mmCIF file of C-alpha atoms in Angstrom:
data_model
loop_
_atom_site.group_PDB
_atom_site.id
_atom_site.type_symbol
_atom_site.label_atom_id
_atom_site.label_comp_id
_atom_site.label_asym_id
_atom_site.label_seq_id
_atom_site.Cartn_x
_atom_site.Cartn_y
_atom_site.Cartn_z
ATOM 1 C CA MET A 1 73.266 201.882 107.223
ATOM 2 C CA LYS A 2 69.961 199.946 107.163
ATOM 3 C CA ARG A 3 71.586 197.305 104.951
ATOM 4 C CA LEU A 4 74.417 196.908 107.475
ATOM 5 C CA ILE A 5 71.971 196.464 110.367
ATOM 6 C CA THR A 6 70.052 193.862 108.374
ATOM 7 C CA ILE A 7 73.229 191.876 107.698
ATOM 8 C CA ILE A 8 74.232 192.011 111.391
ATOM 9 C CA LEU A 9 70.793 190.799 112.533
ATOM 10 C CA ALA A 10 70.916 187.934 110.049
ATOM 11 C CA LEU A 11 74.332 186.864 111.338
ATOM 12 C CA VAL A 12 73.050 186.944 114.951
ATOM 13 C CA MET A 13 70.081 184.737 114.028
ATOM 14 C CA VAL A 14 72.339 182.183 112.354
ATOM 15 C CA LEU A 15 74.652 182.189 115.367
ATOM 16 C CA CYS A 16 71.702 181.561 117.720
ATOM 17 C CA LEU A 17 70.510 178.732 115.535
ATOM 18 C CA PHE A 18 73.805 176.875 115.957
ATOM 19 C CA THR A 19 74.574 177.798 119.586
ATOM 20 C CA GLY A 20 71.119 177.781 121.181
ATOM 21 C CA CYS A 21 71.495 181.496 121.998
ATOM 22 C CA GLY A 22 74.276 180.767 124.467
ATOM 23 C CA LYS A 23 72.585 177.744 126.126
ATOM 24 C CA ASP A 24 74.316 174.392 126.097
ATOM 25 C CA ASP A 25 72.969 170.984 127.151
ATOM 26 C CA ASP A 26 74.049 171.496 130.754
ATOM 27 C CA SER A 27 71.748 174.499 131.134
ATOM 28 C CA ALA A 28 68.661 172.756 129.778
ATOM 29 C CA VAL A 29 65.770 172.859 132.233
ATOM 30 C CA ALA A 30 62.941 170.475 132.829
ATOM 31 C CA PRO A 31 59.419 171.385 131.747
ATOM 32 C CA ASP A 32 57.587 173.639 134.185
ATOM 33 C CA VAL A 33 54.158 172.090 134.744
ATOM 34 C CA ASP A 34 51.511 172.510 137.414
ATOM 35 C CA GLY A 35 50.609 168.836 137.655
ATOM 36 C CA ASN A 36 47.098 169.342 136.295
ATOM 37 C CA GLY A 37 47.192 167.416 133.077
ATOM 38 C CA LEU A 38 49.548 167.610 130.135
ATOM 39 C CA ASN A 39 51.144 170.874 129.052
ATOM 40 C CA GLU A 40 53.320 171.574 126.016
ATOM 41 C CA HIS A 41 57.084 171.880 126.550
ATOM 42 C CA GLU A 42 60.230 171.711 124.491
ATOM 43 C CA MET A 43 62.375 169.266 126.448
ATOM 44 C CA VAL A 44 62.489 166.877 129.382
ATOM 45 C CA SER A 45 65.814 167.285 131.128
ATOM 46 C CA GLY A 46 67.404 168.866 134.146
ATOM 47 C CA THR A 47 66.057 168.260 137.647
ATOM 48 C CA ILE A 48 62.726 166.479 137.433
ATOM 49 C CA ASN A 49 60.372 164.455 139.590
ATOM 50 C CA PRO A 50 61.242 160.927 138.386
ATOM 51 C CA LEU A 51 57.638 159.780 138.926
ATOM 52 C CA THR A 52 55.978 162.520 136.846
ATOM 53 C CA GLY A 53 58.645 164.210 134.704
ATOM 54 C CA GLU A 54 57.744 167.553 136.265
ATOM 55 C CA LYS A 55 60.324 170.187 137.069
ATOM 56 C CA VAL A 56 61.427 170.360 140.709
ATOM 57 C CA SER A 57 63.652 172.849 142.450
ATOM 58 C CA GLU A 58 65.960 170.229 143.952
ATOM 59 C CA ASP A 59 66.989 166.696 143.095
ATOM 60 C CA ILE A 60 64.659 164.235 144.847
ATOM 61 C CA SER A 61 65.554 161.168 142.792
ATOM 62 C CA GLN A 62 67.577 159.550 145.598
ATOM 63 C CA LEU A 63 64.704 159.794 148.098
ATOM 64 C CA ARG A 64 62.562 156.707 148.558
ATOM 65 C CA PRO A 65 58.862 157.304 147.851
ATOM 66 C CA TYR A 66 55.944 156.137 149.995
ATOM 67 C CA CYS A 67 53.400 153.603 148.760
ATOM 68 C CA VAL A 68 50.160 154.014 150.698
ATOM 69 C CA MET A 69 47.182 151.646 150.714
ATOM 70 C CA ILE A 70 43.943 153.560 150.044
ATOM 71 C CA ASN A 71 40.440 152.339 150.858
ATOM 72 C CA ASN A 72 38.145 152.338 147.814
ATOM 73 C CA HIS A 73 35.002 150.888 149.413
ATOM 74 C CA PRO A 74 31.904 152.986 148.582
ATOM 75 C CA ALA A 75 31.536 153.837 152.284
ATOM 76 C CA ALA A 76 35.129 155.144 152.375
ATOM 77 C CA ARG A 77 34.878 157.616 149.525
ATOM 78 C CA PRO A 78 36.067 160.184 148.841
ATOM 79 C CA ALA A 79 39.704 159.488 149.591
ATOM 80 C CA ILE A 80 41.799 162.275 151.054
ATOM 81 C CA GLY A 81 45.283 163.228 149.874
ATOM 82 C CA LEU A 82 45.029 161.362 146.571
ATOM 83 C CA SER A 83 45.629 164.500 144.511
ATOM 84 C CA GLN A 84 49.104 164.777 146.067
ATOM 85 C CA ALA A 85 50.183 161.371 144.763
ATOM 86 C CA SER A 86 52.324 161.056 141.642
ATOM 87 C CA ILE A 87 51.019 157.616 140.630
ATOM 88 C CA VAL A 88 47.799 155.839 141.634
ATOM 89 C CA TYR A 89 47.221 152.082 141.243
ATOM 90 C CA GLU A 90 43.853 150.350 141.290
ATOM 91 C CA ALA A 91 43.475 146.568 141.475
ATOM 92 C CA LEU A 92 40.882 143.982 142.381
ATOM 93 C CA ALA A 93 40.421 142.943 146.008
ATOM 94 C CA GLU A 94 38.058 140.448 147.590
ATOM 95 C CA GLY A 95 34.319 140.780 147.110
ATOM 96 C CA GLY A 96 34.827 142.176 143.627
ATOM 97 C CA LEU A 97 35.753 145.572 145.061
ATOM 98 C CA THR A 98 38.935 147.355 144.122
ATOM 99 C CA ARG A 99 41.655 148.751 146.333
ATOM 100 C CA MET A 100 44.093 151.534 145.581
ATOM 101 C CA MET A 101 47.726 152.226 146.281
ATOM 102 C CA ALA A 102 49.086 155.744 145.893
ATOM 103 C CA VAL A 103 52.753 156.516 145.299
ATOM 104 C CA PHE A 104 53.928 159.750 146.947
ATOM 105 C CA ASN A 105 57.340 161.343 146.572
ATOM 106 C CA ASP A 106 56.890 162.652 150.114
ATOM 107 C CA VAL A 107 54.072 162.533 152.670
ATOM 108 C CA ASP A 108 55.208 165.232 155.070
ATOM 109 C CA GLY A 109 52.373 167.684 155.666
ATOM 110 C CA ILE A 110 49.720 165.571 153.913
ATOM 111 C CA THR A 111 46.692 163.908 155.503
ATOM 112 C CA ILE A 112 46.001 160.601 153.735
ATOM 113 C CA GLY A 113 43.124 158.166 153.961
ATOM 114 C CA SER A 114 41.263 156.283 154.628
ATOM 115 C CA ILE A 115 44.064 153.748 154.964
ATOM 116 C CA ARG A 116 43.383 150.109 154.169
ATOM 117 C CA SER A 117 45.063 146.755 154.620
ATOM 118 C CA SER A 118 47.871 145.164 152.665
ATOM 119 C CA ARG A 119 47.730 142.477 150.001
ATOM 120 C CA PRO A 120 50.722 140.538 148.593
ATOM 121 C CA TYR A 121 50.491 141.907 145.041
ATOM 122 C CA PHE A 122 50.492 145.501 146.297
ATOM 123 C CA ILE A 123 53.607 144.711 148.325
ATOM 124 C CA SER A 124 55.236 143.442 145.135
ATOM 125 C CA ILE A 125 54.349 146.673 143.313
ATOM 126 C CA SER A 126 55.713 148.755 146.186
ATOM 127 C CA GLN A 127 59.035 146.921 145.872
ATOM 128 C CA ALA A 128 59.334 148.198 142.298
ATOM 129 C CA TYR A 129 59.789 151.661 143.837
ATOM 130 C CA ASP A 130 62.003 150.599 146.774
ATOM 131 C CA SER A 131 59.360 152.418 148.778
ATOM 132 C CA ILE A 132 58.350 152.796 152.391
ATOM 133 C CA TYR A 133 55.075 150.876 152.558
ATOM 134 C CA VAL A 134 52.137 152.338 154.511
ATOM 135 C CA HIS A 135 49.144 150.152 155.404
ATOM 136 C CA ALA A 136 46.637 149.313 158.125
ATOM 137 C CA GLY A 137 46.661 145.572 158.677
ATOM 138 C CA GLY A 138 46.805 142.935 155.990
ATOM 139 C CA SER A 139 46.111 139.364 155.027
ATOM 140 C CA GLU A 140 48.195 136.700 156.734
ATOM 141 C CA GLN A 141 50.099 136.147 153.480
ATOM 142 C CA ALA A 142 50.791 139.877 153.298
ATOM 143 C CA TYR A 143 52.180 139.896 156.828
ATOM 144 C CA SER A 144 54.276 136.849 155.995
ATOM 145 C CA ASP A 145 55.700 138.624 152.938
ATOM 146 C CA ILE A 146 56.413 141.803 154.888
ATOM 147 C CA LYS A 147 58.423 139.796 157.401
ATOM 148 C CA SER A 148 60.212 137.417 155.046
ATOM 149 C CA LEU A 149 61.053 140.070 152.451
ATOM 150 C CA GLY A 150 62.106 142.684 154.993
ATOM 151 C CA ILE A 151 59.617 145.312 153.781
ATOM 152 C CA ASP A 152 60.118 148.715 155.382
ATOM 153 C CA ASN A 153 56.540 149.370 156.479
ATOM 154 C CA ILE A 154 54.416 151.515 158.774
ATOM 155 C CA ASP A 155 51.406 149.555 160.066
ATOM 156 C CA GLY A 156 48.319 151.210 161.530
ATOM 157 C CA VAL A 157 46.906 148.004 163.046
ATOM 158 C CA ARG A 158 49.630 145.746 164.466
ATOM 159 C CA GLY A 159 52.368 148.349 164.528
ATOM 160 C CA GLY A 160 53.847 148.386 168.032
ATOM 161 C CA ARG A 161 57.001 150.406 167.590
ATOM 162 C CA SER A 162 57.313 153.831 169.149
ATOM 163 C CA GLY A 163 55.479 156.397 167.048
ATOM 164 C CA GLU A 164 54.030 153.829 164.636
ATOM 165 C CA ALA A 165 50.425 153.601 165.824
ATOM 166 C CA SER A 166 50.335 157.296 166.692
ATOM 167 C CA SER A 167 50.927 158.080 163.007
ATOM 168 C CA TYR A 168 47.247 157.169 162.519
ATOM 169 C CA TYR A 169 43.956 158.496 163.856
ATOM 170 C CA ARG A 170 40.234 157.889 163.549
ATOM 171 C CA ASP A 171 38.296 160.576 161.718
ATOM 172 C CA GLN A 172 35.598 161.744 164.136
ATOM 173 C CA THR A 173 33.413 163.214 161.410
ATOM 174 C CA ARG A 174 33.163 159.879 159.644
ATOM 175 C CA LEU A 175 32.539 158.109 162.936
ATOM 176 C CA ASN A 176 29.718 160.526 163.661
ATOM 177 C CA GLU A 177 28.275 159.782 160.228
ATOM 178 C CA GLY A 178 27.985 156.142 161.265
ATOM 179 C CA ARG A 179 30.608 154.774 158.904
ATOM 180 C CA ASN A 180 32.134 151.426 159.819
ATOM 181 C CA LEU A 181 35.373 151.596 161.749
ATOM 182 C CA GLU A 182 37.503 150.245 158.886
ATOM 183 C CA HIS A 183 36.556 153.268 156.774
ATOM 184 C CA THR A 184 37.690 155.896 159.288
ATOM 185 C CA LEU A 185 41.448 155.389 159.727
ATOM 186 C CA PHE A 186 43.682 158.182 158.435
ATOM 187 C CA ALA A 187 47.416 158.830 158.479
ATOM 188 C CA LYS A 188 49.230 162.004 159.476
ATOM 189 C CA GLY A 189 51.904 162.480 156.852
ATOM 190 C CA SER A 190 54.236 164.408 159.124
ATOM 191 C CA SER A 191 54.127 161.557 161.660
ATOM 192 C CA LEU A 192 54.734 158.963 158.945
ATOM 193 C CA ALA A 193 57.743 160.944 157.734
ATOM 194 C CA SER A 194 59.075 161.302 161.265
ATOM 195 C CA PHE A 195 58.693 157.570 161.964
ATOM 196 C CA ALA A 196 60.374 156.683 158.669
ATOM 197 C CA LYS A 197 63.285 158.992 159.459
ATOM 198 C CA ASP A 198 63.790 157.312 162.827
ATOM 199 C CA ASN A 199 63.520 153.749 161.556
ATOM 200 C CA TYR A 200 64.537 153.493 157.898
ATOM 201 C CA ASP A 201 67.071 154.680 155.368
ATOM 202 C CA LEU A 202 65.307 157.430 153.432
ATOM 203 C CA LYS A 203 67.552 157.147 150.366
ATOM 204 C CA HIS A 204 67.897 154.525 147.665
ATOM 205 C CA ALA A 205 71.072 152.495 147.448
ATOM 206 C CA ASP A 206 73.634 153.957 145.054
ATOM 207 C CA SER A 207 73.023 151.117 142.579
ATOM 208 C CA TYR A 208 69.262 151.708 142.383
ATOM 209 C CA ASP A 209 67.675 152.891 139.112
ATOM 210 C CA THR A 210 66.230 156.188 140.289
ATOM 211 C CA SER A 211 64.299 156.652 137.034
ATOM 212 C CA TYR A 212 61.989 153.791 138.153
ATOM 213 C CA GLY A 213 62.171 152.577 134.568
ATOM 214 C CA LEU A 214 60.127 155.572 133.408
ATOM 215 C CA SER A 215 60.844 158.146 130.708
ATOM 216 C CA PHE A 216 58.839 161.219 129.752
ATOM 217 C CA SER A 217 58.243 163.249 126.633
ATOM 218 C CA PRO A 218 56.075 166.282 125.831
ATOM 219 C CA ASP A 219 55.249 164.492 122.567
ATOM 220 C CA ALA A 220 54.227 161.145 124.084
ATOM 221 C CA VAL A 221 50.863 161.279 122.324
ATOM 222 C CA SER A 222 52.661 160.800 118.994
ATOM 223 C CA GLN A 223 53.146 157.141 119.963
ATOM 224 C CA CYS A 224 49.366 156.654 119.959
ATOM 225 C CA SER A 225 47.306 156.162 116.810
ATOM 226 C CA LYS A 226 43.790 155.326 118.034
ATOM 227 C CA GLU A 227 41.115 157.470 119.668
ATOM 228 C CA GLY A 228 40.710 156.888 123.399
ATOM 229 C CA THR A 229 38.718 159.663 125.028
ATOM 230 C CA ASP A 230 36.086 157.693 126.952
ATOM 231 C CA PHE A 231 36.609 154.116 128.119
ATOM 232 C CA THR A 232 35.809 151.715 130.952
ATOM 233 C CA VAL A 233 38.029 149.206 132.730
ATOM 234 C CA TYR A 234 36.167 146.246 134.214
ATOM 235 C CA TYR A 235 37.698 144.529 137.231
ATOM 236 C CA SER A 236 34.685 142.337 138.012
ATOM 237 C CA GLY A 237 31.160 143.590 138.592
ATOM 238 C CA TYR A 238 32.887 146.843 139.460
ATOM 239 C CA SER A 239 34.432 149.145 136.893
ATOM 240 C CA THR A 240 36.178 152.488 136.542
ATOM 241 C CA ASP A 241 35.414 154.976 133.772
ATOM 242 C CA PHE A 242 37.982 157.352 132.299
ATOM 243 C CA LYS A 243 37.010 160.482 130.414
ATOM 244 C CA TYR A 244 39.392 162.792 128.594
ATOM 245 C CA ASN A 245 39.110 166.509 129.340
ATOM 246 C CA SER A 246 40.369 168.284 126.221
ATOM 247 C CA ASP A 247 40.477 171.665 127.970
ATOM 248 C CA LYS A 248 42.868 170.441 130.672
ATOM 249 C CA LYS A 249 44.457 167.779 128.453
ATOM 250 C CA CYS A 250 44.032 165.115 131.107
ATOM 251 C CA TYR A 251 41.914 162.128 132.111
ATOM 252 C CA ASN A 252 39.540 162.020 135.054
ATOM 253 C CA ALA A 253 38.431 158.767 136.675
ATOM 254 C CA PHE A 254 34.851 157.923 137.657
ATOM 255 C CA ILE A 255 33.385 155.109 139.743
ATOM 256 C CA ASP A 256 29.659 154.434 140.118
ATOM 257 C CA GLY A 257 29.139 157.568 138.044
ATOM 258 C CA ASP A 258 30.986 159.803 140.491
ATOM 259 C CA GLU A 259 34.335 161.382 139.774
ATOM 260 C CA TYR A 260 37.310 160.456 141.907
ATOM 261 C CA ILE A 261 38.072 163.605 143.875
ATOM 262 C CA ASP A 262 40.324 164.503 146.751
ATOM 263 C CA GLY A 263 37.974 164.867 149.705
ATOM 264 C CA GLY A 264 40.523 167.028 151.480
ATOM 265 C CA ASN A 265 40.083 169.930 149.074
ATOM 266 C CA ASN A 266 37.273 168.670 146.789
ATOM 267 C CA SER A 267 39.601 168.950 143.798
ATOM 268 C CA SER A 268 39.615 166.827 140.668
ATOM 269 C CA ILE A 269 42.494 164.397 140.260
ATOM 270 C CA ASP A 270 43.929 164.976 136.807
ATOM 271 C CA PHE A 271 45.975 162.263 135.105
ATOM 272 C CA ALA A 272 48.160 162.926 132.080
ATOM 273 C CA ASN A 273 48.538 159.152 131.589
ATOM 274 C CA VAL A 274 46.400 156.066 132.069
ATOM 275 C CA ILE A 275 48.027 152.637 131.840
ATOM 276 C CA VAL A 276 45.882 149.516 131.813
ATOM 277 C CA LEU A 277 47.747 146.278 132.527
ATOM 278 C CA ASN A 278 46.110 142.965 131.651
ATOM 279 C CA ILE A 279 47.113 140.773 134.613
ATOM 280 C CA PRO A 280 45.094 137.681 135.527
ATOM 281 C CA SER A 281 43.929 137.135 139.096
ATOM 282 C CA LYS A 282 42.486 134.225 141.025
ATOM 283 C CA SER A 283 40.800 133.704 144.382
ATOM 284 C CA VAL A 284 42.991 131.928 146.924
ATOM 285 C CA ASP A 285 40.706 131.498 149.956
ATOM 286 C CA SER A 286 37.104 131.468 151.113
ATOM 287 C CA TYR A 287 37.157 135.226 151.587
ATOM 288 C CA GLY A 288 37.855 135.723 147.907
ATOM 289 C CA ARG A 289 41.298 137.230 148.412
ATOM 290 C CA GLN A 290 43.188 137.512 145.152
ATOM 291 C CA ALA A 291 46.568 136.396 143.858
ATOM 292 C CA MET A 292 48.319 138.150 140.963
ATOM 293 C CA GLU A 293 51.752 137.664 139.435
ATOM 294 C CA MET A 294 53.514 141.020 139.264
ATOM 295 C CA THR A 295 56.697 139.809 137.615
ATOM 296 C CA GLY A 296 57.346 138.395 134.167
ATOM 297 C CA SER A 297 55.708 140.039 131.167
ATOM 298 C CA GLY A 298 52.347 140.850 129.701
ATOM 299 C CA SER A 299 50.240 143.187 127.608
ATOM 300 C CA GLY A 300 48.439 146.428 128.229
ATOM 301 C CA TYR A 301 47.273 149.789 126.927
ATOM 302 C CA PHE A 302 48.617 153.313 127.221
ATOM 303 C CA PHE A 303 46.357 156.379 127.038
ATOM 304 C CA THR A 304 47.385 160.010 126.783
ATOM 305 C CA GLY A 305 46.134 163.111 124.998
ATOM 306 C CA GLY A 306 42.829 161.424 124.100
ATOM 307 C CA LYS A 307 44.550 158.611 122.190
ATOM 308 C CA TYR A 308 45.914 155.159 122.977
ATOM 309 C CA VAL A 309 48.297 152.453 121.864
ATOM 310 C CA GLU A 310 48.769 148.803 122.833
ATOM 311 C CA ILE A 311 51.890 148.154 124.903
ATOM 312 C CA THR A 312 53.822 145.407 126.645
ATOM 313 C CA TRP A 313 55.297 145.297 130.139
ATOM 314 C CA GLU A 314 58.211 143.392 131.647
ATOM 315 C CA ARG A 315 59.581 142.993 135.150
ATOM 316 C CA ALA A 316 62.408 140.573 135.846
ATOM 317 C CA ASP A 317 61.853 140.163 139.591
ATOM 318 C CA ARG A 318 60.535 141.935 142.678
ATOM 319 C CA ALA A 319 63.567 144.219 142.858
ATOM 320 C CA ASP A 320 63.058 145.365 139.277
ATOM 321 C CA ASN A 321 60.994 148.278 137.993
ATOM 322 C CA PHE A 322 58.123 147.851 135.555
ATOM 323 C CA HIS A 323 59.369 148.465 132.014
ATOM 324 C CA TYR A 324 56.841 149.525 129.371
ATOM 325 C CA ALA A 325 57.328 149.316 125.615
ATOM 326 C CA LEU A 326 55.469 149.621 122.349
ATOM 327 C CA LYS A 327 54.647 146.439 120.465
ATOM 328 C CA ASP A 328 57.834 146.756 118.404
ATOM 329 C CA GLY A 329 59.968 146.895 121.546
ATOM 330 C CA THR A 330 60.542 150.650 121.560
ATOM 331 C CA PRO A 331 60.552 151.943 125.156
ATOM 332 C CA LEU A 332 57.362 153.839 126.014
ATOM 333 C CA ASN A 333 57.468 157.534 126.840
ATOM 334 C CA LEU A 334 54.922 158.905 129.296
ATOM 335 C CA SER A 335 53.434 162.373 129.114
ATOM 336 C CA ILE A 336 54.498 164.798 131.802
ATOM 337 C CA GLY A 337 52.186 164.583 134.796
ATOM 338 C CA LYS A 338 50.404 162.084 137.026
ATOM 339 C CA THR A 339 49.676 158.491 136.023
ATOM 340 C CA PHE A 340 46.775 156.181 136.857
ATOM 341 C CA ILE A 341 47.564 152.462 136.524
ATOM 342 C CA SER A 342 44.691 149.975 136.327
ATOM 343 C CA ILE A 343 45.549 146.339 136.967
ATOM 344 C CA ALA A 344 42.671 144.248 135.665
ATOM 345 C CA PRO A 345 42.094 140.682 134.456
ATOM 346 C CA LEU A 346 40.831 141.871 131.084
ATOM 347 C CA ASP A 347 40.672 138.390 129.580
ATOM 348 C CA SER A 348 38.196 137.155 132.204
ATOM 349 C CA THR A 349 35.900 140.195 132.454
ATOM 350 C CA ASP A 350 34.209 142.477 129.967
ATOM 351 C CA GLY A 351 37.702 143.875 129.702
ATOM 352 C CA LEU A 352 38.396 147.270 128.283
ATOM 353 C CA VAL A 353 35.388 148.900 126.642
ATOM 354 C CA PHE A 354 35.514 152.028 124.507
ATOM 355 C CA ASN A 355 32.386 154.087 125.053
ATOM 356 C CA LYS A 356 32.818 156.280 121.995
#
């Protein structure tokens, strides 16, 4: 009898090996992650957040994201709402300071700020996501681009349409602290979402690549061969440090020695991926405003799991996504989770420095 049971169990195990224990490809589910760093999973499929690779309960791939300009001046820190973003960009602005742009799948119910003004290269990046662009003012070239390119935007400074200006408010606490006015403007996510619903198409066109050119893998670190646990990206006299947290399997960003946190809940902002793109910049006026070419191709670095690899990027035009690849042309896989993208003129600064 025992021998018979053993034979039956062995047959069941073999059957499971070939059939997936009754699960076919259609029933495969996306990895279930909490967004805090990189977790281990068996597959990346099913219904996922196309910006992070995380499992979601319903398909959101057809919904246009929001790209929001974030103030990164020392007097404006900490930012609020940043931990709710899927992707965060940082790039040089005038005066050697950097400015940020956060990509949100949705802004409803989120307070975001402080909000800062637009620059042409951030507009170009926002077009890669077919996004709704949120800003407070902008350079004259930025306003010209918004008009000529037909950018769906929500402006906190010159916005005169019904419900546009009322999507923003001044933070009284920061005003009471004596902070300059430009560091006190915040956006009410529910109002932004309501304005967008009334004024714009909230879905991508049927022909749009809803993957945003991104792919994800739980084994993305296998693409990397060099140690990259502590490094600094120099934009000018200002720099951002990244440190790998092996316990959470994520990177945290630091500026002026202080960690980037979400001032709304004082939480760390954990990034499974850091991408550093080497893109030259140049001053175009007496204010030191910058110009950067966000189409074409170039080089960069990809960090995940405490390791890194050199990569390339390509983007055919403003309507195209950014496409990342390894040096041999193999498309790059990102780890599941949030991504920080540094855009820095590495060839004209101290560049990328590995601290250990």
